[in-house]
Amino acid sequence: MSPDAPVGHGPAEYNQPLGEGEAEDLLRCICFKTGPPRTVGVELEWLIHDRDHPRTPVPHDRLHAAVAAVRALPLSAALTFEPGGQLELSSRPADSLMACVDAMTTDLAAVRAALDAEDLAPVGFGVDPWHPPHRLLHEPRYDAMEVSLDRSGTAGRAMMCTTASVQVCLDAGEEEPGPLGYGRRWQLSHLLGAVLVATFANSPYQQGRPTGLRSTRQSIWADLDPVRSLAPPGHLAPRDAWATHVLDTPVMCIRGGEGPWAVPEDLTFRDWIRAGAPRPPVRADLDYHISTLFPPVRPRGHLELRMIDAQPGDDGWLVPLAVTTALFDDPEAAETVYRTVKPLAETAGPQSAPRNPLWTGAARDGLADPELRAVADVCFQLAREALPRMGANDAVQEAVANFHDRYVARGRCPADDLSGLLTREAVQAMHAATLRPEPGKKAGS
């Protein structure tokens, strides 16, 4: 069902008033669907720039023509466009890492060709380094989102219009304890997540200026509002923690029919259930409310890991997808990486990610932080050992090995390559090297 669908559409059970206990039970059932990890998915966001003049904003008519061309493609992945015109491809759940890589590689080749015909290119930066936020999509949900997030400052508009990411989606894990158990994977994701922030940081500029951060994107998401982007507190079991967090977070908006949607202040979903006004919430409202929460790891039956900056080059996205999948889904790697990242909990302290010292340091310093560099190095060694066991082909293994040697082993991240980005010569060289696709090249082959 479309997130814009008002009450009255969809299955009948989605439109029955929801009680507080029923909502808690639903959240515990739907947030962690357990079983042996089998599937993997990836969501790729791209900024769309003029291929030859990236600092020149793309006019609306050109972007709309490109959108129409891309929408006409027979893609396997779901295609959406974000409020600032960013393109997002969301893969179907795949039965293996290589099935996911192959499907997305095929779709991306088609998308790049369609954009290239319009003299445009999908660009991998965590934050647009030149352009200020400018919303191109005007729909009720985005209008309401802007009103809600504006109450906390400018981060909301920057998030909506200028950020892009690589999101890795993995099964929640087994019900039983152990390396592949959902409780272990939930804890691992919030410690390893900071390592992924630092390793793949790729957004040191915003509106033409250095920010002093390796991952400005992570800082933007952390600053959205007081609660919406936080992980649940760590002292509760995962199901209880997430259910409590969802119900006690203010709703962003109350969907309606024609006209603008209501944007209440400080109305939690729990309060809305108890008050029943301006109308009683229903199951569809709960599902929509979950989609407006932006923690670094979001349980949607599976786990969405949302902390990785978009990566440079045609195939940069392969590395975070392959490394993350290997560390979570290979039992041997999962056991060792958990022991490796567990000491990071002391650095994190009691505050929730992404506002604790571990996560803020990762966004600021990347792998210049010696603790994160040491952990990242072990993580890449484990991933490189696990990938052959998982059936990864030579191209994927080589991409991971090259990233390890170029960045991790040297205490660097992609952001460190961008120190001269704003010079004309660097812009031209970067786009010539990374944005023009090589004819016939297919990373997954």
Tab-separated table of C-alpha atoms in Angstrom:
chain	number	residue	atom	x	y	z
A	1	MET	CA	0.000	0.000	0.000
A	2	SER	CA	1.278	3.446	-0.858
A	3	PRO	CA	2.490	5.485	2.125
A	4	ASP	CA	0.330	8.305	0.793
A	5	ALA	CA	-2.852	6.245	0.912
A	6	PRO	CA	-5.273	7.752	3.448
A	7	VAL	CA	-7.486	5.721	5.720
A	8	GLY	CA	-10.094	3.849	3.739
A	9	HIS	CA	-7.699	2.159	1.322
A	10	GLY	CA	-6.001	-1.208	1.638
A	11	PRO	CA	-7.041	-4.408	3.482
A	12	ALA	CA	-9.934	-4.076	5.918
A	13	GLU	CA	-7.808	-4.997	8.941
A	14	TYR	CA	-5.557	-2.028	8.206
A	15	ASN	CA	-8.442	0.346	8.835
A	16	GLN	CA	-9.695	-0.861	12.227
A	17	PRO	CA	-8.945	1.321	15.294
A	18	LEU	CA	-5.784	0.148	17.023
A	19	GLY	CA	-5.512	-0.458	20.759
A	20	GLU	CA	-2.328	0.133	22.752
A	21	GLY	CA	-1.807	-3.530	23.623
A	22	GLU	CA	-2.530	-4.565	20.056
A	23	ALA	CA	0.024	-2.066	18.771
A	24	GLU	CA	2.661	-3.394	21.168
A	25	ASP	CA	1.962	-6.982	20.093
A	26	LEU	CA	2.149	-6.054	16.412
A	27	LEU	CA	5.464	-4.315	16.856
A	28	ARG	CA	6.972	-7.266	18.694
A	29	CYS	CA	5.787	-9.628	15.946
A	30	ILE	CA	6.649	-7.627	12.843
A	31	CYS	CA	9.943	-5.974	13.772
A	32	PHE	CA	12.113	-9.102	14.178
A	33	LYS	CA	11.033	-12.009	11.977
A	34	THR	CA	13.427	-14.745	12.971
A	35	GLY	CA	14.906	-17.694	11.129
A	36	PRO	CA	18.240	-18.716	9.598
A	37	PRO	CA	19.683	-15.753	7.673
A	38	ARG	CA	19.083	-16.417	3.984
A	39	THR	CA	18.326	-13.216	2.103
A	40	VAL	CA	20.137	-9.970	1.425
A	41	GLY	CA	19.106	-6.719	-0.190
A	42	VAL	CA	20.540	-3.293	-0.871
A	43	GLU	CA	19.103	0.185	-1.333
A	44	LEU	CA	21.237	2.594	-3.331
A	45	GLU	CA	20.661	6.342	-3.370
A	46	TRP	CA	22.371	8.550	-5.923
A	47	LEU	CA	22.615	12.292	-6.416
A	48	ILE	CA	21.885	13.285	-10.013
A	49	HIS	CA	24.363	15.776	-11.491
A	50	ASP	CA	25.080	17.239	-14.879
A	51	ARG	CA	27.642	14.824	-16.263
A	52	ASP	CA	30.115	17.471	-17.421
A	53	HIS	CA	29.198	20.414	-15.164
A	54	PRO	CA	28.401	18.911	-11.745
A	55	ARG	CA	28.392	22.240	-9.908
A	56	THR	CA	25.590	23.534	-12.129
A	57	PRO	CA	22.145	22.603	-10.738
A	58	VAL	CA	20.120	20.390	-13.059
A	59	PRO	CA	17.063	22.298	-14.350
A	60	HIS	CA	13.664	20.842	-13.538
A	61	ASP	CA	12.785	20.061	-17.131
A	62	ARG	CA	15.950	18.007	-17.652
A	63	LEU	CA	15.463	16.148	-14.390
A	64	HIS	CA	11.820	15.411	-15.205
A	65	ALA	CA	12.841	14.083	-18.620
A	66	ALA	CA	15.433	11.860	-16.970
A	67	VAL	CA	12.897	10.621	-14.414
A	68	ALA	CA	10.513	9.676	-17.214
A	69	ALA	CA	13.274	7.826	-19.088
A	70	VAL	CA	14.347	5.872	-16.004
A	71	ARG	CA	10.776	5.030	-15.004
A	72	ALA	CA	10.255	3.458	-18.429
A	73	LEU	CA	13.047	0.928	-17.837
A	74	PRO	CA	12.209	-2.738	-17.043
A	75	LEU	CA	14.044	-2.830	-13.704
A	76	SER	CA	14.137	-5.619	-11.160
A	77	ALA	CA	14.617	-3.147	-8.280
A	78	ALA	CA	11.976	-0.768	-7.009
A	79	LEU	CA	12.614	2.768	-8.243
A	80	THR	CA	11.826	5.935	-6.312
A	81	PHE	CA	12.964	9.537	-6.377
A	82	GLU	CA	13.671	11.432	-3.183
A	83	PRO	CA	12.487	15.012	-2.485
A	84	GLY	CA	15.667	16.633	-3.833
A	85	GLY	CA	15.668	14.515	-6.969
A	86	GLN	CA	17.950	11.760	-5.648
A	87	LEU	CA	17.391	8.419	-7.341
A	88	GLU	CA	16.899	5.320	-5.192
A	89	LEU	CA	16.993	1.697	-6.305
A	90	SER	CA	15.784	-0.885	-3.774
A	91	SER	CA	16.622	-4.462	-4.697
A	92	ARG	CA	14.328	-7.366	-4.164
A	93	PRO	CA	15.387	-9.762	-1.386
A	94	ALA	CA	17.981	-12.055	-2.956
A	95	ASP	CA	18.890	-15.592	-1.942
A	96	SER	CA	22.622	-14.837	-1.965
A	97	LEU	CA	25.097	-11.985	-2.056
A	98	MET	CA	25.948	-12.633	-5.706
A	99	ALA	CA	22.293	-12.778	-6.756
A	100	CYS	CA	21.845	-9.344	-5.184
A	101	VAL	CA	25.013	-7.998	-6.844
A	102	ASP	CA	24.103	-9.328	-10.277
A	103	ALA	CA	20.552	-7.979	-10.209
A	104	MET	CA	21.587	-4.525	-9.038
A	105	THR	CA	24.507	-4.351	-11.475
A	106	THR	CA	22.162	-5.050	-14.377
A	107	ASP	CA	19.679	-2.401	-13.220
A	108	LEU	CA	22.393	0.201	-12.663
A	109	ALA	CA	23.796	-0.313	-16.154
A	110	ALA	CA	20.362	0.436	-17.607
A	111	VAL	CA	19.853	3.468	-15.355
A	112	ARG	CA	23.256	4.920	-16.180
A	113	ALA	CA	22.636	4.526	-19.903
A	114	ALA	CA	19.286	6.302	-19.642
A	115	LEU	CA	20.794	9.163	-17.635
A	116	ASP	CA	23.816	9.369	-19.914
A	117	ALA	CA	21.486	9.974	-22.849
A	118	GLU	CA	20.321	13.089	-20.956
A	119	ASP	CA	23.933	14.137	-20.197
A	120	LEU	CA	23.349	13.314	-16.538
A	121	ALA	CA	25.096	10.925	-14.145
A	122	PRO	CA	24.311	9.205	-10.818
A	123	VAL	CA	26.935	10.420	-8.345
A	124	GLY	CA	28.057	8.756	-5.124
A	125	PHE	CA	28.500	11.322	-2.337
A	126	GLY	CA	26.968	11.076	1.128
A	127	VAL	CA	26.049	14.771	0.877
A	128	ASP	CA	25.878	16.939	-2.218
A	129	PRO	CA	29.128	18.942	-1.904
A	130	TRP	CA	27.895	21.967	-3.864
A	131	HIS	CA	24.147	22.456	-3.973
A	132	PRO	CA	21.908	23.758	-1.150
A	133	PRO	CA	18.692	21.913	-0.277
A	134	HIS	CA	16.009	22.459	-2.897
A	135	ARG	CA	12.892	20.302	-2.818
A	136	LEU	CA	11.613	19.193	-6.205
A	137	LEU	CA	8.844	16.839	-5.065
A	138	HIS	CA	5.788	18.441	-3.521
A	139	GLU	CA	3.546	15.747	-2.109
A	140	PRO	CA	1.525	15.742	1.138
A	141	ARG	CA	4.005	13.504	2.973
A	142	TYR	CA	7.029	15.625	1.997
A	143	ASP	CA	5.207	18.844	2.807
A	144	ALA	CA	4.359	17.441	6.238
A	145	MET	CA	7.883	16.094	6.754
A	146	GLU	CA	9.385	19.488	6.037
A	147	VAL	CA	7.058	21.237	8.504
A	148	SER	CA	7.782	18.661	11.207
A	149	LEU	CA	11.564	18.597	10.809
A	150	ASP	CA	11.879	22.368	10.428
A	151	ARG	CA	10.943	22.636	14.107
A	152	SER	CA	14.380	21.259	14.996
A	153	GLY	CA	16.488	23.273	12.567
A	154	THR	CA	17.915	22.932	9.080
A	155	ALA	CA	19.044	19.301	9.183
A	156	GLY	CA	15.670	18.023	7.953
A	157	ARG	CA	15.791	19.888	4.656
A	158	ALA	CA	19.412	18.889	4.128
A	159	MET	CA	18.528	15.243	4.768
A	160	MET	CA	15.544	15.291	2.419
A	161	CYS	CA	17.258	16.983	-0.502
A	162	THR	CA	21.038	16.532	-0.392
A	163	THR	CA	21.937	13.167	1.181
A	164	ALA	CA	22.496	9.741	-0.348
A	165	SER	CA	23.418	6.365	1.134
A	166	VAL	CA	24.033	2.671	0.710
A	167	GLN	CA	21.582	0.725	2.881
A	168	VAL	CA	22.246	-2.968	3.469
A	169	CYS	CA	19.245	-5.128	4.363
A	170	LEU	CA	19.797	-8.446	6.151
A	171	ASP	CA	17.568	-10.987	7.852
A	172	ALA	CA	16.993	-10.354	11.556
A	173	GLY	CA	18.540	-13.695	12.517
A	174	GLU	CA	17.678	-16.825	14.416
A	175	GLU	CA	15.471	-16.898	17.502
A	176	GLU	CA	18.057	-18.880	19.450
A	177	PRO	CA	21.194	-17.267	20.937
A	178	GLY	CA	24.465	-17.559	19.094
A	179	PRO	CA	26.445	-15.848	16.322
A	180	LEU	CA	23.389	-15.693	14.040
A	181	GLY	CA	20.818	-15.006	16.765
A	182	TYR	CA	18.735	-11.861	16.353
A	183	GLY	CA	19.743	-10.465	19.745
A	184	ARG	CA	23.441	-10.796	18.911
A	185	ARG	CA	22.919	-9.288	15.434
A	186	TRP	CA	20.987	-6.351	16.903
A	187	GLN	CA	23.811	-5.569	19.316
A	188	LEU	CA	26.449	-6.132	16.625
A	189	SER	CA	24.733	-3.725	14.255
A	190	HIS	CA	24.952	-0.832	16.717
A	191	LEU	CA	28.662	-1.336	17.367
A	192	LEU	CA	29.797	-2.399	13.908
A	193	GLY	CA	27.612	0.400	12.537
A	194	ALA	CA	30.031	3.004	13.856
A	195	VAL	CA	32.900	1.171	12.146
A	196	LEU	CA	30.936	1.252	8.884
A	197	VAL	CA	30.348	5.002	9.304
A	198	ALA	CA	34.073	5.607	9.698
A	199	THR	CA	35.188	3.186	6.987
A	200	PHE	CA	32.849	4.445	4.269
A	201	ALA	CA	32.650	8.128	5.259
A	202	ASN	CA	32.321	10.097	2.028
A	203	SER	CA	30.797	13.507	2.755
A	204	PRO	CA	33.304	16.119	4.019
A	205	TYR	CA	31.727	19.062	2.154
A	206	GLN	CA	28.402	20.848	2.236
A	207	GLN	CA	27.368	23.805	0.061
A	208	GLY	CA	30.906	24.313	-1.167
A	209	ARG	CA	32.596	24.344	2.247
A	210	PRO	CA	34.486	21.757	4.309
A	211	THR	CA	32.530	20.790	7.413
A	212	GLY	CA	35.359	19.311	9.484
A	213	LEU	CA	33.616	15.925	9.371
A	214	ARG	CA	34.378	12.867	7.296
A	215	SER	CA	30.687	11.943	7.250
A	216	THR	CA	28.583	15.092	7.246
A	217	ARG	CA	25.659	12.913	6.218
A	218	GLN	CA	25.789	11.010	9.512
A	219	SER	CA	25.816	14.281	11.441
A	220	ILE	CA	22.808	15.558	9.484
A	221	TRP	CA	20.773	12.454	10.275
A	222	ALA	CA	21.758	12.587	13.939
A	223	ASP	CA	20.484	16.173	14.163
A	224	LEU	CA	17.027	15.662	12.622
A	225	ASP	CA	15.046	15.994	15.842
A	226	PRO	CA	15.423	14.964	19.481
A	227	VAL	CA	14.098	11.388	19.108
A	228	ARG	CA	13.369	10.315	15.534
A	229	SER	CA	16.907	9.370	14.509
A	230	LEU	CA	17.926	7.641	17.751
A	231	ALA	CA	18.392	3.936	18.353
A	232	PRO	CA	16.246	2.530	21.175
A	233	PRO	CA	17.910	2.393	24.600
A	234	GLY	CA	20.155	-0.625	25.014
A	235	HIS	CA	18.976	-1.788	28.440
A	236	LEU	CA	15.837	-3.531	27.126
A	237	ALA	CA	15.491	-6.682	25.033
A	238	PRO	CA	15.336	-5.819	21.304
A	239	ARG	CA	11.604	-6.439	20.800
A	240	ASP	CA	10.619	-4.540	23.936
A	241	ALA	CA	13.054	-1.724	23.198
A	242	TRP	CA	11.794	-1.202	19.652
A	243	ALA	CA	8.093	-1.417	20.560
A	244	THR	CA	8.538	1.138	23.326
A	245	HIS	CA	10.584	3.420	21.083
A	246	VAL	CA	8.019	3.368	18.267
A	247	LEU	CA	5.068	4.110	20.519
A	248	ASP	CA	6.845	6.847	22.474
A	249	THR	CA	8.205	8.739	19.459
A	250	PRO	CA	6.080	11.682	18.260
A	251	VAL	CA	4.166	11.106	15.048
A	252	MET	CA	5.426	13.152	12.137
A	253	CYS	CA	1.985	13.690	10.641
A	254	ILE	CA	-1.542	12.353	10.467
A	255	ARG	CA	-2.442	11.373	6.944
A	256	GLY	CA	-5.627	12.657	5.444
A	257	GLY	CA	-7.423	12.985	2.151
A	258	GLU	CA	-7.327	16.167	0.136
A	259	GLY	CA	-5.355	19.126	1.425
A	260	PRO	CA	-2.337	19.247	3.719
A	261	TRP	CA	-1.838	16.584	6.354
A	262	ALA	CA	-1.983	17.513	10.022
A	263	VAL	CA	1.426	17.947	11.692
A	264	PRO	CA	0.887	17.750	15.466
A	265	GLU	CA	3.534	18.752	17.998
A	266	ASP	CA	4.771	16.257	20.598
A	267	LEU	CA	1.939	13.755	19.986
A	268	THR	CA	3.431	10.302	20.480
A	269	PHE	CA	1.800	7.336	18.820
A	270	ARG	CA	0.882	6.038	22.275
A	271	ASP	CA	-0.813	9.343	23.111
A	272	TRP	CA	-2.656	9.258	19.790
A	273	ILE	CA	-4.030	5.787	20.553
A	274	ARG	CA	-5.184	6.890	23.996
A	275	ALA	CA	-6.759	10.134	22.805
A	276	GLY	CA	-8.317	8.780	19.611
A	277	ALA	CA	-8.247	12.253	18.081
A	278	PRO	CA	-8.373	13.821	15.552
A	279	ARG	CA	-9.327	10.264	14.519
A	280	PRO	CA	-8.376	6.869	15.960
A	281	PRO	CA	-5.121	5.496	14.520
A	282	VAL	CA	-5.253	2.265	12.548
A	283	ARG	CA	-2.706	-0.395	11.524
A	284	ALA	CA	-1.852	1.523	8.358
A	285	ASP	CA	-0.967	4.551	10.501
A	286	LEU	CA	1.371	2.438	12.612
A	287	ASP	CA	3.141	1.129	9.505
A	288	TYR	CA	3.500	4.654	8.177
A	289	HIS	CA	4.770	5.920	11.533
A	290	ILE	CA	7.540	3.290	11.486
A	291	SER	CA	8.603	4.541	8.059
A	292	THR	CA	9.115	8.037	9.526
A	293	LEU	CA	11.588	6.803	12.154
A	294	PHE	CA	15.213	7.046	11.052
A	295	PRO	CA	17.465	5.196	13.533
A	296	PRO	CA	20.798	3.912	12.226
A	297	VAL	CA	19.375	0.376	12.269
A	298	ARG	CA	15.670	-0.019	11.594
A	299	PRO	CA	13.979	-3.406	12.142
A	300	ARG	CA	11.298	-4.001	9.515
A	301	GLY	CA	11.100	-7.759	9.938
A	302	HIS	CA	14.648	-7.675	8.596
A	303	LEU	CA	17.400	-5.238	9.624
A	304	GLU	CA	17.993	-2.070	7.595
A	305	LEU	CA	21.525	-0.781	8.169
A	306	ARG	CA	21.198	2.886	7.275
A	307	MET	CA	24.528	4.444	8.286
A	308	ILE	CA	26.691	4.083	5.173
A	309	ASP	CA	27.436	7.070	2.916
A	310	ALA	CA	26.904	6.680	-0.826
A	311	GLN	CA	30.178	5.556	-2.391
A	312	PRO	CA	32.208	6.941	-5.317
A	313	GLY	CA	32.527	5.286	-8.714
A	314	ASP	CA	30.311	2.901	-10.612
A	315	ASP	CA	30.980	-0.050	-8.314
A	316	GLY	CA	31.823	1.543	-4.957
A	317	TRP	CA	28.550	0.273	-3.483
A	318	LEU	CA	29.751	-3.332	-3.859
A	319	VAL	CA	32.241	-3.072	-1.020
A	320	PRO	CA	29.957	-2.084	1.892
A	321	LEU	CA	27.341	-4.570	0.686
A	322	ALA	CA	29.830	-7.441	0.472
A	323	VAL	CA	31.704	-6.668	3.693
A	324	THR	CA	28.579	-6.139	5.788
A	325	THR	CA	26.879	-9.270	4.478
A	326	ALA	CA	29.979	-11.370	5.106
A	327	LEU	CA	30.401	-10.129	8.673
A	328	PHE	CA	26.773	-10.785	9.573
A	329	ASP	CA	25.885	-13.936	7.639
A	330	ASP	CA	29.045	-16.059	7.657
A	331	PRO	CA	28.915	-17.842	11.058
A	332	GLU	CA	32.678	-17.906	11.548
A	333	ALA	CA	33.111	-14.233	10.691
A	334	ALA	CA	30.061	-13.260	12.769
A	335	GLU	CA	31.446	-14.893	15.894
A	336	THR	CA	34.863	-13.261	15.558
A	337	VAL	CA	33.637	-9.816	14.570
A	338	TYR	CA	31.312	-9.720	17.566
A	339	ARG	CA	34.261	-10.281	19.895
A	340	THR	CA	36.221	-7.657	17.947
A	341	VAL	CA	33.638	-4.875	18.205
A	342	LYS	CA	32.366	-5.634	21.722
A	343	PRO	CA	35.037	-3.448	23.433
A	344	LEU	CA	33.681	-0.482	21.464
A	345	ALA	CA	30.717	-0.456	23.844
A	346	GLU	CA	32.953	1.182	26.438
A	347	THR	CA	33.702	4.047	24.036
A	348	ALA	CA	30.029	4.358	23.135
A	349	GLY	CA	28.906	4.715	26.744
A	350	PRO	CA	25.246	4.715	27.803
A	351	GLN	CA	23.918	7.162	25.181
A	352	SER	CA	22.006	5.880	22.187
A	353	ALA	CA	23.535	5.778	18.711
A	354	PRO	CA	24.168	7.885	16.720
A	355	ARG	CA	24.711	10.565	19.415
A	356	ASN	CA	27.166	8.726	21.615
A	357	PRO	CA	30.939	9.324	21.537
A	358	LEU	CA	31.631	6.246	19.400
A	359	TRP	CA	29.332	7.340	16.583
A	360	THR	CA	30.117	11.051	16.688
A	361	GLY	CA	33.836	10.254	16.640
A	362	ALA	CA	33.350	7.931	13.666
A	363	ALA	CA	31.573	10.668	11.698
A	364	ARG	CA	34.184	13.258	12.607
A	365	ASP	CA	37.436	11.307	12.276
A	366	GLY	CA	36.739	8.340	10.041
A	367	LEU	CA	39.575	5.825	10.237
A	368	ALA	CA	41.991	8.455	11.518
A	369	ASP	CA	40.670	7.212	14.876
A	370	PRO	CA	43.190	4.471	15.805
A	371	GLU	CA	40.646	2.320	17.645
A	372	LEU	CA	38.236	2.308	14.718
A	373	ARG	CA	41.068	1.735	12.251
A	374	ALA	CA	42.262	-1.347	14.138
A	375	VAL	CA	38.748	-2.803	14.314
A	376	ALA	CA	38.057	-2.011	10.662
A	377	ASP	CA	41.252	-3.778	9.623
A	378	VAL	CA	40.204	-6.951	11.433
A	379	CYS	CA	36.707	-6.675	9.939
A	380	PHE	CA	38.074	-6.518	6.400
A	381	GLN	CA	40.391	-9.446	7.005
A	382	LEU	CA	37.424	-11.488	8.260
A	383	ALA	CA	35.264	-10.426	5.317
A	384	ARG	CA	37.970	-11.318	2.814
A	385	GLU	CA	38.237	-14.783	4.343
A	386	ALA	CA	34.445	-15.247	4.387
A	387	LEU	CA	33.579	-14.039	0.879
A	388	PRO	CA	34.917	-17.115	-0.955
A	389	ARG	CA	32.882	-19.321	1.408
A	390	MET	CA	29.801	-17.280	0.458
A	391	GLY	CA	30.343	-17.698	-3.268
A	392	ALA	CA	31.529	-14.161	-4.010
A	393	ASN	CA	33.141	-13.955	-7.435
A	394	ASP	CA	36.611	-12.649	-8.219
A	395	ALA	CA	35.380	-9.133	-9.068
A	396	VAL	CA	33.697	-8.675	-5.690
A	397	GLN	CA	36.655	-10.120	-3.792
A	398	GLU	CA	39.032	-7.885	-5.707
A	399	ALA	CA	36.930	-4.793	-5.000
A	400	VAL	CA	37.007	-5.535	-1.250
A	401	ALA	CA	40.745	-6.260	-1.301
A	402	ASN	CA	41.485	-3.035	-3.185
A	403	PHE	CA	39.426	-0.982	-0.731
A	404	HIS	CA	41.192	-2.645	2.179
A	405	ASP	CA	44.621	-1.834	0.770
A	406	ARG	CA	43.785	1.686	-0.404
A	407	TYR	CA	41.857	2.893	2.624
A	408	VAL	CA	41.538	0.682	5.694
A	409	ALA	CA	45.140	-0.481	5.952
A	410	ARG	CA	46.245	3.162	5.704
A	411	GLY	CA	43.725	4.584	8.161
A	412	ARG	CA	41.876	6.419	5.391
A	413	CYS	CA	38.314	6.595	4.070
A	414	PRO	CA	36.839	7.894	0.777
A	415	ALA	CA	36.341	11.342	2.309
A	416	ASP	CA	40.120	11.679	2.532
A	417	ASP	CA	40.329	11.569	-1.272
A	418	LEU	CA	38.132	14.656	-1.555
A	419	SER	CA	40.390	17.317	-0.035
A	420	GLY	CA	40.790	19.022	-3.425
A	421	LEU	CA	37.255	18.389	-4.615
A	422	LEU	CA	36.252	22.018	-4.965
A	423	THR	CA	39.004	22.956	-7.388
A	424	ARG	CA	37.984	22.960	-11.037
A	425	GLU	CA	40.799	20.605	-11.998
A	426	ALA	CA	39.862	18.079	-9.329
A	427	VAL	CA	36.201	18.200	-10.345
A	428	GLN	CA	37.041	17.508	-13.967
A	429	ALA	CA	39.455	14.704	-13.099
A	430	MET	CA	37.045	13.059	-10.671
A	431	HIS	CA	34.135	13.042	-13.090
A	432	ALA	CA	36.264	11.792	-15.966
A	433	ALA	CA	37.591	8.950	-13.806
A	434	THR	CA	34.489	7.833	-11.928
A	435	LEU	CA	31.276	8.989	-13.522
A	436	ARG	CA	31.513	7.952	-17.183
A	437	PRO	CA	30.636	4.254	-17.420
A	438	GLU	CA	33.000	1.943	-19.214
A	439	PRO	CA	31.201	0.276	-22.141
A	440	GLY	CA	30.442	-3.356	-21.487
A	441	LYS	CA	31.727	-3.404	-17.937
A	442	LYS	CA	29.645	-5.403	-15.455
A	443	ALA	CA	30.913	-5.596	-11.901
A	444	GLY	CA	29.024	-8.716	-10.970
A	445	SER	CA	30.281	-10.737	-13.916
